[in-house]
Amino acid sequence: ETAVTIYLIGTSRLLLKPLSAIVRGSSSSGKSYTLEKVAELFPPEAVISAKQMTPQALFHMPEGSLRHRWVVAGERSRKEDDGTAEATRALREMLSSGTLSKLMPVKSGQTIETRLIEQQGPIAFCETTTLGQIFDEDANRSILLATDESQAQTMRIFRGLAESHIGKQSNTQRAKLLHHTLQRLLPTGATARIPYADRLAKLFPTKRVEARRAFGQLLGFLQASALLHHGQRQRDPDGAILADRN
C-alpha cells in the first residue's frame, strides 16, 4: 500500500501540481528501502536522488533541471529547530508555488551585484524520517505515510530474503524496464479533471483547517491515477483526462 502510494506521488511529477510525502517509521522498518525500490521503477531522467540537500541547493541547479522531476531525498534531519526550518524553506516554496525566486548577491568582476535567481518547477518530493513530530509547515504540505511494522510484514521479508538465498529468482530487471517505458509514455503537464470533485467536497471533513490542503492532496492522487491510466480514460472536449470513479 505504501509502495503504490509512493508510485502515484512519483507519477504526479508530470502534473501541474505534484504531490509530496514523508515516509515515517522506526529504524529498520524499511522506509528508505521502499522509497528507493519504487524510485528504481522510474527512468533515470525522471528522478533526482538527493540524500542530503543544503538550503541553497535548489537555487543553483541548472536552469530547467527541476521541471516535472521527482526529488527523492534521504532521511530528514533529526533536529527540528529554527535552523532546520530555514533549510527547508526553499523546498516548501517549490512545493507550494512550483517555482523559486530569490534576490542574491553575485560577484561580477570587481563588484557585487544583486540578481534575481529563479528556478522553475514543479517537483514531486519524498523523504523519510524516524521523527514522531514534524514541523507543521512541512507536514501540512506532505502526505504522511507509515511503514508496515507488523509481524506479518516481517515474515514476508524473511521469505523474500530466504528465497533470494536459495536461488529463486524473479525478473525484476524486466519489470523495471516496463515501468520506465510506461513512465516515458505519460504526457507531461497534462490536465486531469475530476467530474465528481464537487460531491467529494461535500463529503470531506471540514473541522480542521489542515483539511484545506488535505482535500487538494486527495484530488492530486485522483489526477495522478487518471494520468497513469490515461489510455483507458475518456477526455473532455479540451483534451483533458477525465478521472474515473473506478
mmCIF file of C-alpha atoms in Angstrom:
data_model
loop_
_atom_site.group_PDB
_atom_site.id
_atom_site.type_symbol
_atom_site.label_atom_id
_atom_site.label_comp_id
_atom_site.label_asym_id
_atom_site.label_seq_id
_atom_site.Cartn_x
_atom_site.Cartn_y
_atom_site.Cartn_z
ATOM 1 C CA GLU A 1 0.000 0.000 0.000
ATOM 2 C CA THR A 2 2.811 2.400 0.865
ATOM 3 C CA ALA A 3 4.717 1.467 -2.295
ATOM 4 C CA VAL A 4 1.677 2.073 -4.518
ATOM 5 C CA THR A 5 1.079 5.446 -2.851
ATOM 6 C CA ILE A 6 4.714 6.452 -3.417
ATOM 7 C CA TYR A 7 4.425 5.334 -7.058
ATOM 8 C CA LEU A 8 1.465 7.666 -7.570
ATOM 9 C CA ILE A 9 3.412 10.508 -5.966
ATOM 10 C CA GLY A 10 6.298 9.911 -8.368
ATOM 11 C CA THR A 11 3.849 9.862 -11.278
ATOM 12 C CA SER A 12 2.333 13.155 -10.111
ATOM 13 C CA ARG A 13 5.590 14.933 -11.059
ATOM 14 C CA LEU A 14 4.054 15.329 -14.537
ATOM 15 C CA LEU A 15 1.018 17.216 -13.229
ATOM 16 C CA LEU A 16 0.811 20.971 -12.827
ATOM 17 C CA LYS A 17 0.529 20.487 -9.044
ATOM 18 C CA PRO A 18 2.559 17.410 -7.981
ATOM 19 C CA LEU A 19 2.345 15.656 -4.621
ATOM 20 C CA SER A 20 4.872 15.186 -1.830
ATOM 21 C CA ALA A 21 5.225 12.696 1.030
ATOM 22 C CA ILE A 22 7.172 11.943 4.180
ATOM 23 C CA VAL A 23 7.580 8.220 4.901
ATOM 24 C CA ARG A 24 7.734 7.760 8.650
ATOM 25 C CA GLY A 25 8.762 4.698 10.636
ATOM 26 C CA SER A 26 11.193 3.314 13.181
ATOM 27 C CA SER A 27 14.745 2.331 12.291
ATOM 28 C CA SER A 28 14.956 -0.856 10.151
ATOM 29 C CA SER A 29 11.241 -0.683 9.277
ATOM 30 C CA GLY A 30 12.011 -0.377 5.550
ATOM 31 C CA LYS A 31 11.100 3.241 4.875
ATOM 32 C CA SER A 32 14.241 4.071 2.866
ATOM 33 C CA TYR A 33 14.266 0.663 1.161
ATOM 34 C CA THR A 34 10.673 1.054 -0.010
ATOM 35 C CA LEU A 35 11.277 4.552 -1.331
ATOM 36 C CA GLU A 36 14.456 3.528 -3.168
ATOM 37 C CA LYS A 37 12.870 0.441 -4.755
ATOM 38 C CA VAL A 38 9.882 2.419 -6.032
ATOM 39 C CA ALA A 39 12.229 5.091 -7.422
ATOM 40 C CA GLU A 40 14.010 2.375 -9.438
ATOM 41 C CA LEU A 41 10.778 1.872 -11.396
ATOM 42 C CA PHE A 42 11.140 5.388 -12.836
ATOM 43 C CA PRO A 43 13.527 6.273 -15.681
ATOM 44 C CA PRO A 44 16.752 7.987 -14.542
ATOM 45 C CA GLU A 45 15.827 11.274 -16.217
ATOM 46 C CA ALA A 46 12.641 11.487 -14.115
ATOM 47 C CA VAL A 47 14.294 11.220 -10.686
ATOM 48 C CA ILE A 48 16.736 13.386 -8.752
ATOM 49 C CA SER A 49 18.251 11.448 -5.866
ATOM 50 C CA ALA A 50 19.348 13.854 -3.128
ATOM 51 C CA LYS A 51 20.424 12.133 0.077
ATOM 52 C CA GLN A 52 21.465 15.499 1.501
ATOM 53 C CA MET A 53 20.381 18.983 0.462
ATOM 54 C CA THR A 54 21.796 22.356 1.532
ATOM 55 C CA PRO A 55 19.435 25.346 1.959
ATOM 56 C CA GLN A 56 20.555 26.959 -1.341
ATOM 57 C CA ALA A 57 20.919 23.759 -3.408
ATOM 58 C CA LEU A 58 17.698 24.079 -5.401
ATOM 59 C CA PHE A 59 18.513 27.653 -6.453
ATOM 60 C CA HIS A 60 21.782 26.614 -8.076
ATOM 61 C CA MET A 61 20.560 23.633 -10.080
ATOM 62 C CA PRO A 62 20.956 24.005 -13.878
ATOM 63 C CA GLU A 63 18.105 26.058 -15.302
ATOM 64 C CA GLY A 64 15.085 23.910 -16.105
ATOM 65 C CA SER A 65 16.526 20.785 -14.475
ATOM 66 C CA LEU A 66 13.767 20.628 -11.824
ATOM 67 C CA ARG A 67 10.753 20.860 -14.101
ATOM 68 C CA HIS A 68 8.472 17.849 -13.598
ATOM 69 C CA ARG A 69 11.113 15.865 -11.745
ATOM 70 C CA TRP A 70 10.674 13.633 -8.720
ATOM 71 C CA VAL A 71 13.132 14.587 -5.967
ATOM 72 C CA VAL A 72 13.847 11.550 -3.772
ATOM 73 C CA ALA A 73 15.596 12.783 -0.648
ATOM 74 C CA GLY A 74 17.253 10.895 2.180
ATOM 75 C CA GLU A 75 16.330 10.876 5.840
ATOM 76 C CA ARG A 76 15.065 14.097 7.309
ATOM 77 C CA SER A 77 17.320 15.870 9.817
ATOM 78 C CA ARG A 78 16.636 14.802 13.376
ATOM 79 C CA LYS A 79 16.910 18.436 14.511
ATOM 80 C CA GLU A 80 13.584 20.240 14.458
ATOM 81 C CA ASP A 81 14.702 23.802 15.221
ATOM 82 C CA ASP A 82 14.663 27.206 13.526
ATOM 83 C CA GLY A 83 17.777 26.346 11.530
ATOM 84 C CA THR A 84 16.163 23.261 10.066
ATOM 85 C CA ALA A 85 13.007 25.192 9.254
ATOM 86 C CA GLU A 86 15.085 27.762 7.362
ATOM 87 C CA ALA A 87 16.920 24.998 5.494
ATOM 88 C CA THR A 88 13.669 23.576 4.145
ATOM 89 C CA ARG A 89 12.035 26.916 3.308
ATOM 90 C CA ALA A 90 13.092 26.818 -0.352
ATOM 91 C CA LEU A 91 11.694 23.334 -0.646
ATOM 92 C CA ARG A 92 8.367 24.449 0.849
ATOM 93 C CA GLU A 93 8.232 27.330 -1.618
ATOM 94 C CA MET A 94 8.824 24.991 -4.551
ATOM 95 C CA LEU A 95 6.151 22.547 -3.354
ATOM 96 C CA SER A 96 3.610 25.314 -2.789
ATOM 97 C CA SER A 97 4.058 27.501 -5.850
ATOM 98 C CA GLY A 98 6.057 25.357 -8.269
ATOM 99 C CA THR A 99 8.761 27.990 -8.620
ATOM 100 C CA LEU A 100 11.607 29.567 -6.653
ATOM 101 C CA SER A 101 12.778 33.166 -6.722
ATOM 102 C CA LYS A 102 15.389 34.893 -4.598
ATOM 103 C CA LEU A 103 17.478 38.063 -4.712
ATOM 104 C CA MET A 104 21.100 37.043 -4.169
ATOM 105 C CA PRO A 105 24.432 38.915 -4.228
ATOM 106 C CA VAL A 106 26.606 37.690 -7.114
ATOM 107 C CA LYS A 107 30.193 38.724 -7.841
ATOM 108 C CA SER A 108 30.576 40.343 -11.270
ATOM 109 C CA GLY A 109 34.189 41.276 -11.963
ATOM 110 C CA GLN A 110 35.320 43.510 -9.109
ATOM 111 C CA THR A 111 31.803 44.387 -7.954
ATOM 112 C CA ILE A 112 28.923 42.681 -6.233
ATOM 113 C CA GLU A 113 25.557 42.762 -7.999
ATOM 114 C CA THR A 114 22.163 41.755 -6.676
ATOM 115 C CA ARG A 115 20.466 39.436 -9.134
ATOM 116 C CA LEU A 116 17.118 37.689 -9.203
ATOM 117 C CA ILE A 117 17.654 33.930 -9.390
ATOM 118 C CA GLU A 118 14.633 31.913 -10.461
ATOM 119 C CA GLN A 119 14.167 28.164 -10.677
ATOM 120 C CA GLN A 120 11.132 26.647 -12.327
ATOM 121 C CA GLY A 121 9.379 23.500 -11.159
ATOM 122 C CA PRO A 122 7.104 21.911 -10.312
ATOM 123 C CA ILE A 123 8.506 18.878 -8.494
ATOM 124 C CA ALA A 124 7.186 15.834 -6.692
ATOM 125 C CA PHE A 125 9.068 15.135 -3.475
ATOM 126 C CA CYS A 126 9.595 12.293 -0.969
ATOM 127 C CA GLU A 127 11.758 11.912 2.117
ATOM 128 C CA THR A 128 11.901 9.611 5.155
ATOM 129 C CA THR A 129 12.043 10.195 8.898
ATOM 130 C CA THR A 130 12.016 8.447 12.256
ATOM 131 C CA LEU A 131 10.697 11.580 13.968
ATOM 132 C CA GLY A 132 7.353 11.490 15.715
ATOM 133 C CA GLN A 133 6.863 15.249 15.331
ATOM 134 C CA ILE A 134 7.490 17.236 12.128
ATOM 135 C CA PHE A 135 7.257 20.987 11.556
ATOM 136 C CA ASP A 136 3.667 21.858 10.768
ATOM 137 C CA GLU A 137 4.829 23.935 7.783
ATOM 138 C CA ASP A 138 6.467 20.848 6.260
ATOM 139 C CA ALA A 139 3.965 18.236 7.424
ATOM 140 C CA ASN A 140 0.963 20.125 6.057
ATOM 141 C CA ARG A 141 2.476 20.167 2.583
ATOM 142 C CA SER A 142 3.114 16.425 2.509
ATOM 143 C CA ILE A 143 1.209 13.191 2.852
ATOM 144 C CA LEU A 144 2.446 11.353 5.945
ATOM 145 C CA LEU A 145 2.964 7.658 5.186
ATOM 146 C CA ALA A 146 3.780 4.927 7.702
ATOM 147 C CA THR A 147 5.791 1.764 7.216
ATOM 148 C CA ASP A 148 4.231 -1.614 7.952
ATOM 149 C CA GLU A 149 5.808 -2.797 11.222
ATOM 150 C CA SER A 150 3.553 -5.818 11.725
ATOM 151 C CA GLN A 151 4.820 -9.354 12.334
ATOM 152 C CA ALA A 152 3.123 -10.465 9.114
ATOM 153 C CA GLN A 153 5.243 -7.996 7.141
ATOM 154 C CA THR A 154 8.370 -9.196 8.940
ATOM 155 C CA MET A 155 7.556 -12.772 7.858
ATOM 156 C CA ARG A 156 7.104 -11.625 4.241
ATOM 157 C CA ILE A 157 10.545 -10.006 4.410
ATOM 158 C CA PHE A 158 12.016 -13.225 5.822
ATOM 159 C CA ARG A 159 10.506 -15.244 2.976
ATOM 160 C CA GLY A 160 11.837 -12.825 0.381
ATOM 161 C CA LEU A 161 15.342 -12.936 1.852
ATOM 162 C CA ALA A 162 15.239 -16.739 2.113
ATOM 163 C CA GLU A 163 14.125 -17.149 -1.499
ATOM 164 C CA SER A 164 16.946 -14.928 -2.720
ATOM 165 C CA HIS A 165 19.456 -17.133 -0.887
ATOM 166 C CA ILE A 166 18.197 -20.462 -2.221
ATOM 167 C CA GLY A 167 18.451 -19.406 -5.837
ATOM 168 C CA LYS A 168 14.826 -18.474 -6.533
ATOM 169 C CA GLN A 169 14.971 -15.545 -8.918
ATOM 170 C CA SER A 170 12.443 -13.026 -10.178
ATOM 171 C CA ASN A 171 12.781 -10.985 -13.350
ATOM 172 C CA THR A 172 12.959 -7.605 -11.636
ATOM 173 C CA GLN A 173 15.028 -6.019 -14.407
ATOM 174 C CA ARG A 174 12.297 -6.663 -16.963
ATOM 175 C CA ALA A 175 9.704 -5.147 -14.615
ATOM 176 C CA LYS A 176 11.854 -2.026 -14.199
ATOM 177 C CA LEU A 177 12.235 -1.584 -17.952
ATOM 178 C CA LEU A 178 8.481 -1.956 -18.465
ATOM 179 C CA HIS A 179 7.799 0.750 -15.875
ATOM 180 C CA HIS A 180 10.456 3.004 -17.403
ATOM 181 C CA THR A 181 8.719 2.720 -20.767
ATOM 182 C CA LEU A 182 5.317 3.332 -19.196
ATOM 183 C CA GLN A 183 6.523 6.480 -17.431
ATOM 184 C CA ARG A 184 8.166 7.830 -20.589
ATOM 185 C CA LEU A 185 4.879 7.466 -22.451
ATOM 186 C CA LEU A 186 2.932 9.597 -19.962
ATOM 187 C CA PRO A 187 2.100 13.146 -21.103
ATOM 188 C CA THR A 188 3.966 15.933 -19.284
ATOM 189 C CA GLY A 189 1.956 18.819 -17.843
ATOM 190 C CA ALA A 190 -1.303 17.063 -18.645
ATOM 191 C CA THR A 191 -4.584 18.348 -17.272
ATOM 192 C CA ALA A 192 -6.665 15.783 -15.419
ATOM 193 C CA ARG A 193 -10.180 16.760 -14.388
ATOM 194 C CA ILE A 194 -12.374 15.141 -11.752
ATOM 195 C CA PRO A 195 -16.051 15.370 -12.765
ATOM 196 C CA TYR A 196 -17.245 14.351 -9.290
ATOM 197 C CA ALA A 197 -14.959 16.682 -7.288
ATOM 198 C CA ASP A 198 -17.914 18.766 -6.081
ATOM 199 C CA ARG A 199 -19.505 15.702 -4.497
ATOM 200 C CA LEU A 200 -16.237 14.809 -2.772
ATOM 201 C CA ALA A 201 -16.007 18.357 -1.422
ATOM 202 C CA LYS A 202 -19.384 17.980 0.283
ATOM 203 C CA LEU A 203 -18.272 14.746 1.965
ATOM 204 C CA PHE A 204 -14.801 15.837 3.093
ATOM 205 C CA PRO A 205 -14.391 16.751 6.817
ATOM 206 C CA THR A 206 -14.020 20.477 7.465
ATOM 207 C CA LYS A 207 -13.455 20.751 11.244
ATOM 208 C CA ARG A 208 -9.661 21.155 10.986
ATOM 209 C CA VAL A 209 -8.006 23.860 8.904
ATOM 210 C CA GLU A 210 -5.481 21.297 7.622
ATOM 211 C CA ALA A 211 -8.337 19.814 5.620
ATOM 212 C CA ARG A 212 -7.860 22.584 3.067
ATOM 213 C CA ARG A 213 -4.536 21.113 1.983
ATOM 214 C CA ALA A 214 -5.634 17.507 2.571
ATOM 215 C CA PHE A 215 -8.534 17.861 0.156
ATOM 216 C CA GLY A 216 -6.173 19.188 -2.509
ATOM 217 C CA GLN A 217 -3.900 16.207 -1.907
ATOM 218 C CA LEU A 218 -6.818 13.817 -2.368
ATOM 219 C CA LEU A 219 -7.626 15.458 -5.694
ATOM 220 C CA GLY A 220 -3.945 15.201 -6.616
ATOM 221 C CA PHE A 221 -3.985 11.430 -6.093
ATOM 222 C CA LEU A 222 -7.057 11.100 -8.293
ATOM 223 C CA GLN A 223 -5.354 13.158 -11.002
ATOM 224 C CA ALA A 224 -2.175 11.052 -10.774
ATOM 225 C CA SER A 225 -4.231 7.858 -11.105
ATOM 226 C CA ALA A 226 -6.059 9.289 -14.129
ATOM 227 C CA LEU A 227 -2.728 10.256 -15.701
ATOM 228 C CA LEU A 228 -1.289 6.794 -15.083
ATOM 229 C CA HIS A 229 -4.329 5.235 -16.796
ATOM 230 C CA HIS A 230 -4.718 7.933 -19.456
ATOM 231 C CA GLY A 231 -5.022 5.328 -22.211
ATOM 232 C CA GLN A 232 -8.132 3.887 -20.537
ATOM 233 C CA ARG A 233 -9.715 7.214 -19.564
ATOM 234 C CA GLN A 234 -12.064 9.435 -21.521
ATOM 235 C CA ARG A 235 -11.186 13.010 -22.450
ATOM 236 C CA ASP A 236 -13.272 16.160 -22.401
ATOM 237 C CA PRO A 237 -13.570 18.422 -25.495
ATOM 238 C CA ASP A 238 -10.448 20.350 -24.386
ATOM 239 C CA GLY A 239 -8.391 17.153 -24.299
ATOM 240 C CA ALA A 240 -8.157 16.917 -20.505
ATOM 241 C CA ILE A 241 -8.064 13.420 -18.992
ATOM 242 C CA LEU A 242 -11.207 12.598 -17.037
ATOM 243 C CA ALA A 243 -10.791 10.764 -13.736
ATOM 244 C CA ASP A 244 -12.958 7.663 -13.421
ATOM 245 C CA ARG A 245 -14.676 6.730 -10.171
ATOM 246 C CA ASN A 246 -13.403 3.158 -10.679
#
